[in-house]
Amino acid sequence: MTDRPLTPLLDTVDVPADLRKLRPDQLRQLADELRAEMISAVGTTGGHLGSGLGVVELTVALHYVFDTPDDKLIWDVGHQCYPHKIITGRRDRIRTLRQGGGLSGFTKRAESEYDPFGAAHSSTSISAALGFAVANRLKDQPGRAIAVIGDGAMSAGMAYEAMNNARAAGNRLVVILNDNDMSIAPPVGGLSAYLAKLVSSRPFLELREIARRFARKLPEPLHKAARRTDEYARGLAMGGTLFEELGFYYVGPIDGHNLDHLIPVLENVRDSDHGPVLIHAVTQKGKGYAPAEAADDKYHGVQKFDVITGKQAKAPPGPPAYQNVFGETLAKLAESDPRIVAITAAMPSGTGVDKFARAHPDRSFDVGIAEQHAVTFAAGLAAQGMRPFAAIYSTFLQRAYDQVVHDVAIQNLPVRFAIDRAGLVGADGSTHAGSFDITYLATLPNMVVMAAADEAELVHMTYTAAEYDLGPIAFRYPRGGGTGVPLPEVPEKLEIGKGRIVRQGKAVAILSLGTRLAEALKAADTLEARGLSTSVIDLRFAKPLDEELIRQTLAAHEVCVTIEEGSIGGLGAHVLTLASDAGLIDAGLKLRTMRLPDVFQDQDKPEAQYDAAGLNAPQIVDTVLKALRHNSAGVEEAGARA
């Protein structure tokens, strides 16, 4: 949205090998130019801004010191990887970020040898880096693995599981704790930088090893005491005792924006025989861009924006976002029901729970990046008579499937799952798509699974879930704005397992689940224009199915098509099973299922993604006509009837 910045030094760097030719005193200029280029690029495309700005110096320092791509650099989550992409051969495509056919907004193995591990879900980096490091050790080949993980991602148990096993990697594993919330770190400055450089230096480590050897000759009680003295002396000076207990040699905290501090410490760690090592770097989200520094939450993920003013391009006014409809509805219901509580896993605004939290702060719980805990916490609340709503993105709920099965479904506890980002999600691509929840939930005994066709239906389903105490219940809804239908003043309690007839016809029936209903109605208009009387059913429930309505529909129509925003194994599979078990397809009924293709779809605009998936109105029409054996001109062949 503005002219590109002048970047004479960055223009000489295409890959990290070029970066390593620079003098240390040139790195500050390079980092400044890299930051300016990233701001300009994200201003053009939108995307994650604050997190990437916070790791510019870390990115430069890591690629300068370590021999990437032979040394494996793994970014946890990956949304902070834009500076990394710019200096690893992808600058010419950086303004295609998150666009159809463009660069992914996360690291991606298929995109570059400098992305050794694809990431987009949090807290996986240490486990993956440990795998790379141990593999190199077992194969007796050089190469370190460096994991960069944020303090938020450290709230997930998986990070500690990996650290607890990290001794197996020895000095081949380096973890950078990117602490951008000051939630762990004491103040940093010259003294802490000096201490970090000192304790990571070869003389100190050699002296420490001599002391260790001497201590081993002491009686066991004195040996243990000497070891504790070393650990806690550094712990008192620098923090990090927890990491020492997990087997890491802790260095820090250091200023993650000061290259004069970062480079010597990283070089010491690179050249050391000791490890694994954890370097604690304190950074600032949005560093170097005033609007992002002032409001790092607002600039975590952004639309296109004006680089000079920081003003983000606003979407045209339209219907409310689904997550806001959910959050506001739940907050209103909780006014008269003190048993309602809301749980989110580090996504309060993304799920709408922030609106509930403002109205009922004592009944709102953000448990951090800990979906497994969120689900079992909700199960405990339900077992004690509360009405918990676990509001979790579909893609993140996958991480807690064992808890959904064992802690909720088997015990038949009435946990309410508000499943956001159902279906395809646009720019975030395959890693964040809600493709599988219908399949993985509707297969479970005791589970009720609903899908809202529009925002009014979401209001009804939120209320229905609140009032349902017989077992677990889930309702799914997509990312983005609704359809514009009026929101009901008084929510309706839906009958469990009952759909609704939206349009009555005679020849063709479209059985829709979720927000493909609008496309189903468009398809019905086209089919009616061709003389094919078409029914449209909003099934509402993937489980339990409305068996009576489905039986009647299949018996009364020549062609029936199911459509859903989910993978194979969902609604269509359940309807086919019902039809097969009941013999409803024995007499020649033409039954077709439409669902997401069996691929991981890359990022694009949602409407383009659904077109590629074959789930828009023209493809529904085509499916019906092929079932009736109409030719491409729309002329009926013998045997087909309207």
XYZ file of C-alpha atoms in Angstrom:
642
model
C 0.000 0.000 0.000
C 3.133 2.196 0.048
C 6.370 2.284 -1.918
C 8.836 -0.397 -1.008
C 11.642 0.576 1.394
C 15.243 1.053 0.333
C 17.177 -2.069 1.338
C 20.675 -1.909 -0.224
C 22.263 -4.415 2.161
C 19.303 -6.802 2.205
C 19.379 -6.742 -1.595
C 22.716 -8.576 -1.423
C 21.284 -11.401 0.699
C 19.288 -14.088 -1.050
C 20.137 -17.043 1.200
C 21.867 -17.371 4.588
C 25.229 -18.137 2.939
C 25.135 -14.533 1.662
C 24.313 -13.298 5.141
C 27.332 -15.076 6.597
C 29.629 -13.112 4.257
C 28.729 -9.857 6.035
C 30.795 -8.278 8.783
C 29.283 -8.323 12.276
C 29.046 -4.533 12.240
C 26.754 -4.737 9.183
C 24.156 -6.918 10.863
C 22.359 -4.053 12.587
C 21.685 -2.378 9.249
C 20.580 -5.683 7.756
C 18.124 -6.263 10.603
C 16.661 -2.781 10.172
C 16.194 -3.333 6.442
C 14.711 -6.779 7.032
C 12.211 -5.300 9.466
C 11.246 -2.589 6.968
C 10.806 -5.161 4.207
C 8.603 -7.327 6.400
C 6.399 -4.380 7.397
C 6.022 -3.412 3.749
C 5.180 -6.980 2.684
C 2.592 -7.593 5.397
C 1.094 -4.178 4.708
C 0.447 -5.495 1.206
C -0.826 -8.982 2.050
C -2.001 -8.920 5.652
C -0.943 -11.687 8.002
C 0.924 -12.134 11.267
C 2.893 -8.985 12.042
C 3.836 -8.503 15.693
C 5.405 -11.903 16.245
C 7.638 -11.643 13.174
C 8.812 -8.153 14.072
C 9.831 -9.486 17.471
C 12.268 -12.044 16.063
C 14.050 -10.059 13.350
C 17.347 -9.911 15.247
C 17.020 -13.522 16.367
C 16.461 -14.555 12.757
C 19.543 -12.692 11.562
C 21.701 -13.964 14.419
C 20.654 -17.602 14.091
C 21.257 -17.771 10.352
C 24.548 -15.874 10.797
C 25.931 -18.174 13.479
C 24.527 -21.572 12.520
C 25.069 -23.399 9.244
C 21.511 -23.549 7.955
C 20.087 -25.558 6.255
C 22.485 -28.284 7.488
C 21.755 -27.038 10.994
C 17.982 -27.326 11.333
C 16.130 -24.205 12.435
C 12.580 -24.931 13.629
C 10.159 -22.126 14.429
C 7.420 -23.109 16.863
C 3.952 -22.373 15.420
C 5.677 -20.703 12.476
C 3.655 -17.492 12.343
C 6.829 -15.552 13.167
C 8.724 -16.950 10.169
C 8.252 -14.107 7.663
C 11.746 -12.594 8.242
C 13.140 -16.125 7.962
C 11.405 -16.583 4.602
C 12.748 -13.292 3.272
C 16.392 -14.308 3.805
C 15.985 -17.936 2.733
C 15.398 -17.437 -0.962
C 11.746 -16.408 -0.905
C 11.892 -12.641 -0.851
C 10.692 -12.421 -4.456
C 7.451 -14.149 -3.390
C 6.983 -12.600 0.050
C 4.112 -10.445 -1.197
C 2.174 -13.597 -2.047
C 1.938 -14.599 1.633
C -1.304 -16.370 2.468
C -2.624 -15.839 -1.074
C -3.873 -18.529 -3.408
C -0.830 -20.154 -5.006
C 1.514 -18.085 -2.825
C 3.708 -18.646 0.189
C 2.236 -20.261 3.259
C 1.888 -18.119 6.357
C 3.740 -20.824 8.271
C 6.850 -22.926 7.721
C 6.304 -25.650 5.141
C 8.635 -28.472 4.177
C 7.513 -28.505 0.554
C 8.329 -24.817 0.212
C 12.023 -24.685 1.110
C 14.945 -26.728 2.402
C 15.237 -24.036 5.074
C 11.877 -25.177 6.498
C 12.881 -28.570 7.884
C 9.636 -29.026 9.786
C 6.157 -27.756 8.946
C 4.464 -26.027 11.834
C 1.287 -24.148 12.605
C 0.110 -25.763 15.819
C 1.926 -24.678 18.926
C 4.539 -26.325 21.129
C 5.886 -28.975 18.747
C 9.302 -27.469 17.997
C 11.355 -29.017 20.809
C 10.048 -32.518 20.119
C 10.789 -32.156 16.409
C 14.215 -30.628 17.003
C 15.025 -33.451 19.386
C 14.173 -35.897 16.612
C 16.515 -34.164 14.168
C 19.305 -33.954 16.748
C 19.109 -37.583 17.828
C 18.908 -38.757 14.215
C 22.118 -36.886 13.412
C 23.817 -38.375 16.461
C 22.740 -41.910 15.576
C 23.849 -41.451 11.964
C 27.138 -39.911 13.140
C 26.677 -36.895 10.909
C 27.134 -33.219 11.803
C 24.317 -30.801 12.365
C 22.529 -29.179 15.240
C 18.812 -28.589 15.699
C 17.627 -25.218 16.976
C 14.070 -24.774 18.231
C 12.672 -21.263 18.692
C 9.680 -21.391 21.021
C 7.676 -18.549 22.536
C 6.788 -18.223 26.192
C 3.116 -18.672 25.271
C 3.863 -21.977 23.560
C 5.696 -23.054 26.703
C 2.319 -23.202 28.437
C 1.616 -26.482 26.638
C 2.609 -29.699 28.313
C 4.145 -31.115 25.144
C 7.051 -28.669 25.406
C 7.955 -30.014 28.852
C 7.525 -33.609 27.733
C 10.122 -32.920 25.058
C 12.508 -31.131 27.403
C 12.272 -33.969 29.883
C 13.632 -36.271 27.160
C 16.178 -33.859 25.692
C 19.301 -35.224 27.378
C 19.437 -37.808 24.580
C 20.422 -35.059 22.140
C 23.375 -33.675 24.075
C 24.971 -30.589 22.567
C 23.187 -31.110 19.257
C 20.004 -29.492 20.618
C 19.618 -25.765 21.242
C 16.343 -24.254 22.422
C 15.725 -20.515 22.164
C 13.019 -19.402 24.569
C 11.611 -16.315 22.858
C 10.085 -14.549 25.844
C 8.041 -11.687 24.412
C 5.624 -11.253 27.262
C 8.104 -10.672 30.114
C 6.127 -13.365 31.884
C 9.207 -15.313 32.947
C 12.128 -12.957 32.642
C 13.609 -10.625 35.192
C 14.880 -7.312 33.787
C 17.662 -7.672 31.267
C 20.612 -5.406 30.701
C 24.370 -5.242 30.699
C 24.885 -7.463 33.727
C 22.649 -10.284 32.517
C 24.240 -10.081 29.065
C 27.693 -10.316 30.607
C 26.662 -13.291 32.746
C 25.097 -15.055 29.756
C 28.256 -14.567 27.716
C 30.398 -15.707 30.630
C 28.540 -18.912 31.480
C 28.301 -19.948 27.821
C 32.017 -19.390 27.190
C 34.502 -22.215 26.723
C 36.766 -21.231 29.695
C 33.824 -21.245 32.087
C 32.511 -24.551 30.769
C 35.960 -26.152 30.906
C 36.434 -24.921 34.465
C 32.963 -26.224 35.312
C 33.852 -29.629 33.856
C 37.035 -29.770 35.945
C 35.011 -28.969 39.032
C 32.497 -31.679 38.097
C 35.228 -34.279 37.723
C 36.623 -33.307 41.101
C 33.150 -33.432 42.625
C 32.584 -36.966 41.318
C 35.472 -38.169 43.489
C 33.783 -36.798 46.586
C 31.455 -38.898 48.733
C 27.962 -38.999 47.229
C 26.355 -36.459 49.603
C 29.112 -33.932 48.867
C 28.939 -34.701 45.140
C 25.210 -33.926 45.097
C 25.733 -30.785 47.114
C 28.415 -29.535 44.709
C 26.148 -30.122 41.727
C 23.295 -28.285 43.406
C 25.595 -25.411 44.310
C 26.570 -24.948 40.660
C 22.981 -25.112 39.406
C 21.488 -22.842 42.011
C 24.311 -20.315 41.926
C 23.549 -19.771 38.263
C 19.845 -20.012 38.998
C 20.043 -17.217 41.539
C 22.076 -15.018 39.210
C 20.168 -15.728 36.044
C 17.007 -17.728 36.702
C 16.338 -20.969 34.841
C 16.426 -23.517 37.669
C 13.368 -25.266 36.204
C 15.151 -25.793 32.906
C 18.239 -27.061 34.688
C 16.073 -29.645 36.441
C 14.828 -30.773 33.030
C 18.392 -31.359 31.876
C 19.196 -28.133 30.041
C 22.158 -25.856 30.515
C 20.409 -22.518 30.941
C 21.821 -19.271 29.532
C 20.082 -15.943 29.947
C 18.072 -13.880 29.999
C 19.588 -11.814 27.211
C 18.234 -8.979 25.093
C 16.858 -10.633 21.982
C 17.168 -7.402 19.995
C 20.817 -6.706 20.823
C 22.984 -8.372 18.221
C 26.131 -7.584 20.216
C 24.702 -9.795 22.959
C 23.123 -12.461 20.780
C 26.003 -13.255 18.437
C 28.685 -14.073 21.073
C 26.300 -16.220 23.108
C 25.115 -18.154 20.065
C 28.718 -18.654 18.926
C 29.677 -19.950 22.360
C 26.769 -22.377 22.324
C 27.542 -23.474 18.762
C 31.148 -24.255 19.666
C 30.410 -25.900 23.000
C 30.518 -29.595 23.775
C 27.910 -29.088 26.488
C 24.198 -29.451 26.058
C 21.374 -29.452 25.517
C 21.282 -25.677 25.992
C 18.360 -23.323 26.518
C 18.960 -19.656 25.710
C 16.425 -17.298 27.214
C 15.989 -14.282 24.926
C 13.666 -11.452 25.892
C 11.995 -9.761 22.917
C 9.167 -7.368 22.217
C 6.266 -8.168 19.923
C 5.952 -5.591 17.196
C 9.493 -4.322 17.802
C 10.481 -1.448 15.548
C 6.995 -0.518 14.351
C 5.285 1.939 16.662
C 1.637 0.951 16.016
C 2.445 -2.710 16.685
C 4.505 -1.914 19.773
C 1.610 0.094 21.182
C -0.986 -2.651 20.664
C 0.690 -6.014 20.119
C -2.602 -7.912 20.447
C -4.253 -5.801 17.738
C -1.257 -6.286 15.449
C -0.729 -10.000 16.069
C -2.667 -10.784 12.895
C -3.622 -7.947 10.577
C -5.481 -7.071 7.419
C -3.695 -5.059 4.765
C -2.580 -1.777 6.325
C -0.996 1.571 5.563
C 2.644 1.374 6.633
C 2.883 5.075 7.452
C -0.196 5.359 9.655
C -0.654 1.735 10.701
C -4.322 1.990 9.779
C -5.659 -1.401 8.800
C -7.997 -1.897 5.863
C -11.432 -2.613 7.249
C -13.701 -5.214 5.799
C -16.925 -3.722 4.471
C -19.689 -3.642 7.062
C -21.756 -6.766 7.094
C -23.291 -9.448 9.263
C -21.698 -10.185 12.645
C -18.941 -12.787 12.849
C -20.061 -16.200 13.982
C -17.751 -16.235 17.006
C -19.203 -12.938 18.205
C -22.748 -14.266 17.848
C -21.745 -17.255 19.955
C -19.952 -15.199 22.620
C -22.740 -12.664 22.993
C -25.429 -15.352 23.070
C -23.596 -17.343 25.721
C -23.012 -14.239 27.831
C -26.724 -13.448 27.699
C -27.713 -17.009 28.623
C -25.315 -16.918 31.563
C -27.144 -13.946 33.045
C -29.946 -16.261 34.123
C -27.959 -19.502 34.465
C -25.100 -19.404 36.990
C -24.011 -22.896 35.962
C -22.713 -21.739 32.574
C -18.934 -21.344 32.352
C -16.716 -20.790 29.305
C -13.276 -22.241 28.650
C -10.864 -21.308 25.896
C -7.311 -22.409 25.124
C -5.451 -19.147 24.467
C -7.995 -17.936 21.881
C -10.452 -15.701 23.776
C -11.127 -13.212 20.968
C -10.914 -15.828 18.230
C -13.660 -17.870 19.858
C -15.807 -15.013 21.181
C -15.133 -16.017 24.788
C -13.702 -12.531 25.363
C -17.254 -11.193 25.199
C -18.404 -13.736 27.738
C -15.390 -12.896 29.925
C -16.225 -9.205 30.024
C -19.715 -9.993 31.279
C -18.798 -12.898 33.572
C -15.091 -12.717 34.433
C -15.332 -15.188 37.309
C -16.820 -17.850 35.031
C -14.399 -17.496 32.119
C -11.183 -19.506 31.961
C -8.337 -19.128 29.479
C -6.160 -22.156 30.186
C -3.392 -21.279 27.717
C -2.255 -23.517 24.905
C -3.531 -26.619 26.632
C -6.478 -28.129 24.782
C -6.143 -31.489 26.517
C -6.394 -29.826 29.909
C -9.263 -27.624 28.693
C -11.395 -30.638 27.792
C -10.719 -32.601 30.988
C -11.164 -29.445 33.079
C -14.561 -29.034 31.404
C -15.336 -32.678 32.161
C -14.626 -32.119 35.846
C -16.844 -29.046 35.885
C -19.639 -31.001 34.193
C -19.291 -33.864 36.661
C -19.832 -31.367 39.453
C -23.043 -29.989 37.974
C -21.814 -27.002 35.988
C -22.613 -26.334 32.340
C -19.177 -25.867 30.736
C -18.686 -24.642 27.171
C -15.276 -25.568 25.745
C -14.833 -23.100 22.878
C -12.006 -24.451 20.728
C -11.158 -24.246 17.044
C -11.892 -27.470 15.192
C -8.251 -27.861 14.208
C -7.099 -27.410 17.821
C -9.707 -29.745 19.276
C -7.934 -32.501 17.354
C -5.153 -32.186 19.923
C -7.512 -33.233 22.692
C -9.254 -36.147 21.011
C -8.177 -38.681 23.615
C -9.704 -36.498 26.324
C -12.898 -36.073 24.284
C -13.200 -39.862 24.065
C -12.128 -40.978 27.526
C -12.827 -38.074 29.839
C -16.065 -36.906 28.230
C -17.782 -39.385 25.909
C -17.178 -42.654 27.757
C -18.342 -41.027 30.990
C -21.230 -39.350 29.143
C -20.500 -35.997 30.750
C -22.426 -32.969 29.458
C -19.542 -30.914 28.126
C -20.600 -28.434 25.457
C -18.128 -28.108 22.575
C -18.382 -24.819 20.666
C -16.323 -25.650 17.585
C -15.108 -22.548 15.798
C -13.409 -22.361 12.374
C -15.377 -25.344 11.069
C -14.734 -26.098 7.417
C -12.201 -24.285 5.240
C -10.601 -21.160 6.676
C -9.038 -19.223 3.818
C -5.601 -17.692 4.294
C -4.519 -19.980 7.142
C -4.683 -22.967 4.810
C -4.671 -26.655 5.631
C -3.116 -26.429 9.082
C -6.050 -24.483 10.486
C -8.882 -25.962 8.444
C -11.731 -27.515 10.434
C -12.083 -30.476 8.096
C -12.382 -33.468 10.387
C -14.538 -32.699 13.427
C -17.800 -34.131 12.033
C -15.991 -37.384 11.321
C -14.076 -37.651 14.577
C -16.993 -36.623 16.790
C -19.988 -38.265 15.087
C -18.280 -41.649 15.347
C -18.429 -41.488 19.174
C -21.251 -43.031 21.209
C -23.149 -40.552 23.415
C -22.060 -37.550 21.321
C -24.535 -35.086 19.794
C -23.171 -33.139 16.808
C -24.892 -30.069 15.342
C -23.884 -27.663 12.571
C -25.307 -24.165 12.219
C -26.538 -23.162 8.769
C -26.477 -19.452 9.659
C -26.046 -17.136 12.612
C -29.676 -17.451 13.733
C -29.258 -21.220 13.890
C -26.088 -20.695 15.936
C -28.114 -18.781 18.527
C -30.574 -21.679 18.737
C -27.812 -24.262 18.968
C -25.961 -22.398 21.710
C -29.167 -22.341 23.761
C -29.925 -25.976 22.935
C -26.461 -27.010 24.108
C -26.841 -25.038 27.332
C -30.087 -26.847 28.109
C -28.836 -30.323 27.181
C -27.665 -32.241 30.257
C -27.877 -35.838 29.026
C -24.333 -36.071 27.663
C -21.753 -34.321 25.502
C -22.957 -32.056 22.725
C -21.053 -30.178 20.024
C -22.010 -27.485 17.553
C -19.823 -26.218 14.743
C -19.719 -22.930 12.870
C -17.340 -21.338 10.349
C -14.880 -18.501 10.380
C -16.062 -15.073 9.299
C -19.347 -13.237 8.991
C -22.813 -14.711 8.914
C -25.383 -14.611 6.159
C -27.272 -11.543 7.326
C -30.395 -13.233 8.655
C -32.048 -11.523 11.635
C -30.943 -12.831 15.012
C -33.793 -14.199 17.141
C -34.782 -12.213 20.207
C -35.670 -15.441 22.005
C -33.605 -18.546 21.225
C -35.346 -21.784 20.368
C -34.557 -25.092 22.044
C -34.100 -27.481 19.137
C -35.360 -31.034 19.342
C -32.313 -33.264 19.420
C -31.824 -35.151 16.167
C -34.475 -33.287 14.180
C -33.864 -31.449 10.918
C -36.055 -29.015 9.031
C -37.477 -28.842 5.532
C -36.435 -25.518 4.025
C -37.951 -26.112 0.591
C -40.296 -28.889 -0.538
C -39.919 -30.521 -3.947
C -40.539 -33.846 -5.665
C -37.645 -35.034 -7.846
C -34.385 -33.981 -6.226
C -33.466 -33.595 -2.557
C -30.406 -31.811 -1.200
C -29.644 -32.723 2.418
C -27.361 -30.035 3.804
C -25.394 -29.822 7.045
C -23.992 -26.439 8.029
C -23.450 -23.306 6.004
C -23.562 -24.964 2.566
C -27.313 -24.423 2.932
C -27.086 -21.122 1.051
C -25.355 -22.864 -1.873
C -27.928 -25.667 -1.725
C -30.719 -23.124 -2.133
C -28.930 -21.518 -5.101
C -28.546 -24.949 -6.669
C -32.247 -25.632 -6.086
C -33.135 -22.452 -7.969
C -31.041 -23.586 -10.943
C -32.530 -27.076 -10.880
C -36.059 -25.693 -10.661
C -35.306 -23.587 -13.739
C -34.412 -26.828 -15.506
C -37.746 -28.358 -14.499
C -36.386 -30.415 -11.630
C -38.540 -29.916 -8.534
C -36.073 -29.773 -5.646
C -36.359 -30.195 -1.889
C -33.769 -28.636 0.427
C -33.315 -30.096 3.900
C -31.259 -28.559 6.693
C -30.446 -31.653 8.728
C -28.982 -29.623 11.604
C -27.674 -32.821 13.240
C -24.934 -35.144 12.027
C -25.608 -37.223 15.126
C -28.160 -38.400 15.945
C -29.502 -38.351 12.406
C -33.110 -37.442 11.781
C -33.816 -40.984 10.574
C -37.520 -40.424 10.014
C -36.976 -37.337 7.855
C -34.148 -39.009 5.926
C -36.177 -42.151 5.257
C -39.120 -40.095 3.998
C -36.877 -37.957 1.822
C -34.986 -40.857 0.263
C -38.238 -42.672 -0.461
C -39.901 -39.672 -2.094
C -37.139 -38.435 -4.443
C -35.270 -39.882 -7.389
C -31.939 -38.219 -6.561
C -30.701 -37.319 -3.090
C -27.452 -35.455 -2.438
C -25.827 -34.867 0.951
C -23.463 -31.925 1.324
C -21.221 -30.933 4.215
C -18.122 -28.887 4.997
C -16.151 -31.833 6.284
C -14.034 -34.774 5.255
C -15.036 -38.243 4.170
C -16.528 -40.263 7.008
C -18.917 -37.549 8.152
C -22.580 -36.884 7.383
C -22.549 -38.567 3.983
C -21.068 -41.757 5.391
C -23.686 -41.861 8.150
C -26.549 -41.294 5.703
C -25.175 -43.977 3.374
C -24.915 -46.403 6.274
C -28.518 -45.695 7.279
C -29.708 -46.119 3.684
C -27.772 -49.361 3.296
C -28.936 -50.833 6.605
C -32.559 -49.962 5.842
C -32.440 -51.124 2.211
C -33.373 -47.669 0.961
C -31.052 -47.835 -2.043
C -32.165 -51.288 -3.183
C -34.880 -49.945 -5.492
C -32.634 -47.715 -7.579
C -32.438 -44.494 -5.554
C -29.553 -42.329 -6.767
C -27.759 -41.239 -3.581
C -24.645 -39.054 -3.795
C -22.431 -37.536 -1.096
C -20.578 -34.234 -1.449
C -17.790 -33.484 0.989
C -14.295 -32.037 1.124
C -11.819 -33.782 -1.176
C -9.301 -36.202 0.298
C -6.449 -33.684 0.153
C -5.029 -30.951 2.352
C -6.089 -27.766 0.574
C -3.670 -24.850 0.475
C -4.611 -21.304 1.400
C -6.880 -19.199 -0.780
C -10.012 -17.107 -0.409
C -12.735 -19.282 1.167
C -15.042 -19.044 -1.832
C -12.184 -20.184 -4.090
C -11.369 -23.022 -1.709
C -14.959 -24.263 -1.731
C -15.041 -23.961 -5.498
C -11.891 -26.071 -5.729
C -13.467 -28.518 -3.280
C -16.530 -28.800 -5.507
C -18.999 -27.669 -2.856
C -20.606 -24.614 -4.439
C -23.973 -24.405 -6.193
C -22.738 -25.194 -9.744
C -21.113 -28.410 -8.542
C -24.262 -29.419 -6.677
C -26.235 -28.942 -9.883
C -23.641 -30.914 -11.833
C -23.791 -33.775 -9.329
C -27.567 -33.971 -9.678
C -27.507 -33.824 -13.479
C -24.847 -36.508 -13.726
C -26.900 -38.731 -11.443
C -29.844 -38.195 -13.803
C -27.541 -38.674 -16.812
C -28.252 -35.258 -18.293
C -25.766 -34.272 -20.985
C -23.720 -31.089 -20.873
C -26.405 -29.120 -22.710
C -28.948 -29.999 -20.076
C -31.023 -32.248 -22.357
C -32.535 -35.268 -20.613
C -31.511 -38.689 -21.809
C -33.972 -41.543 -22.004
C -35.021 -42.856 -18.642
C -34.450 -39.706 -16.653
C -37.461 -37.878 -15.325
C -38.183 -34.575 -13.656
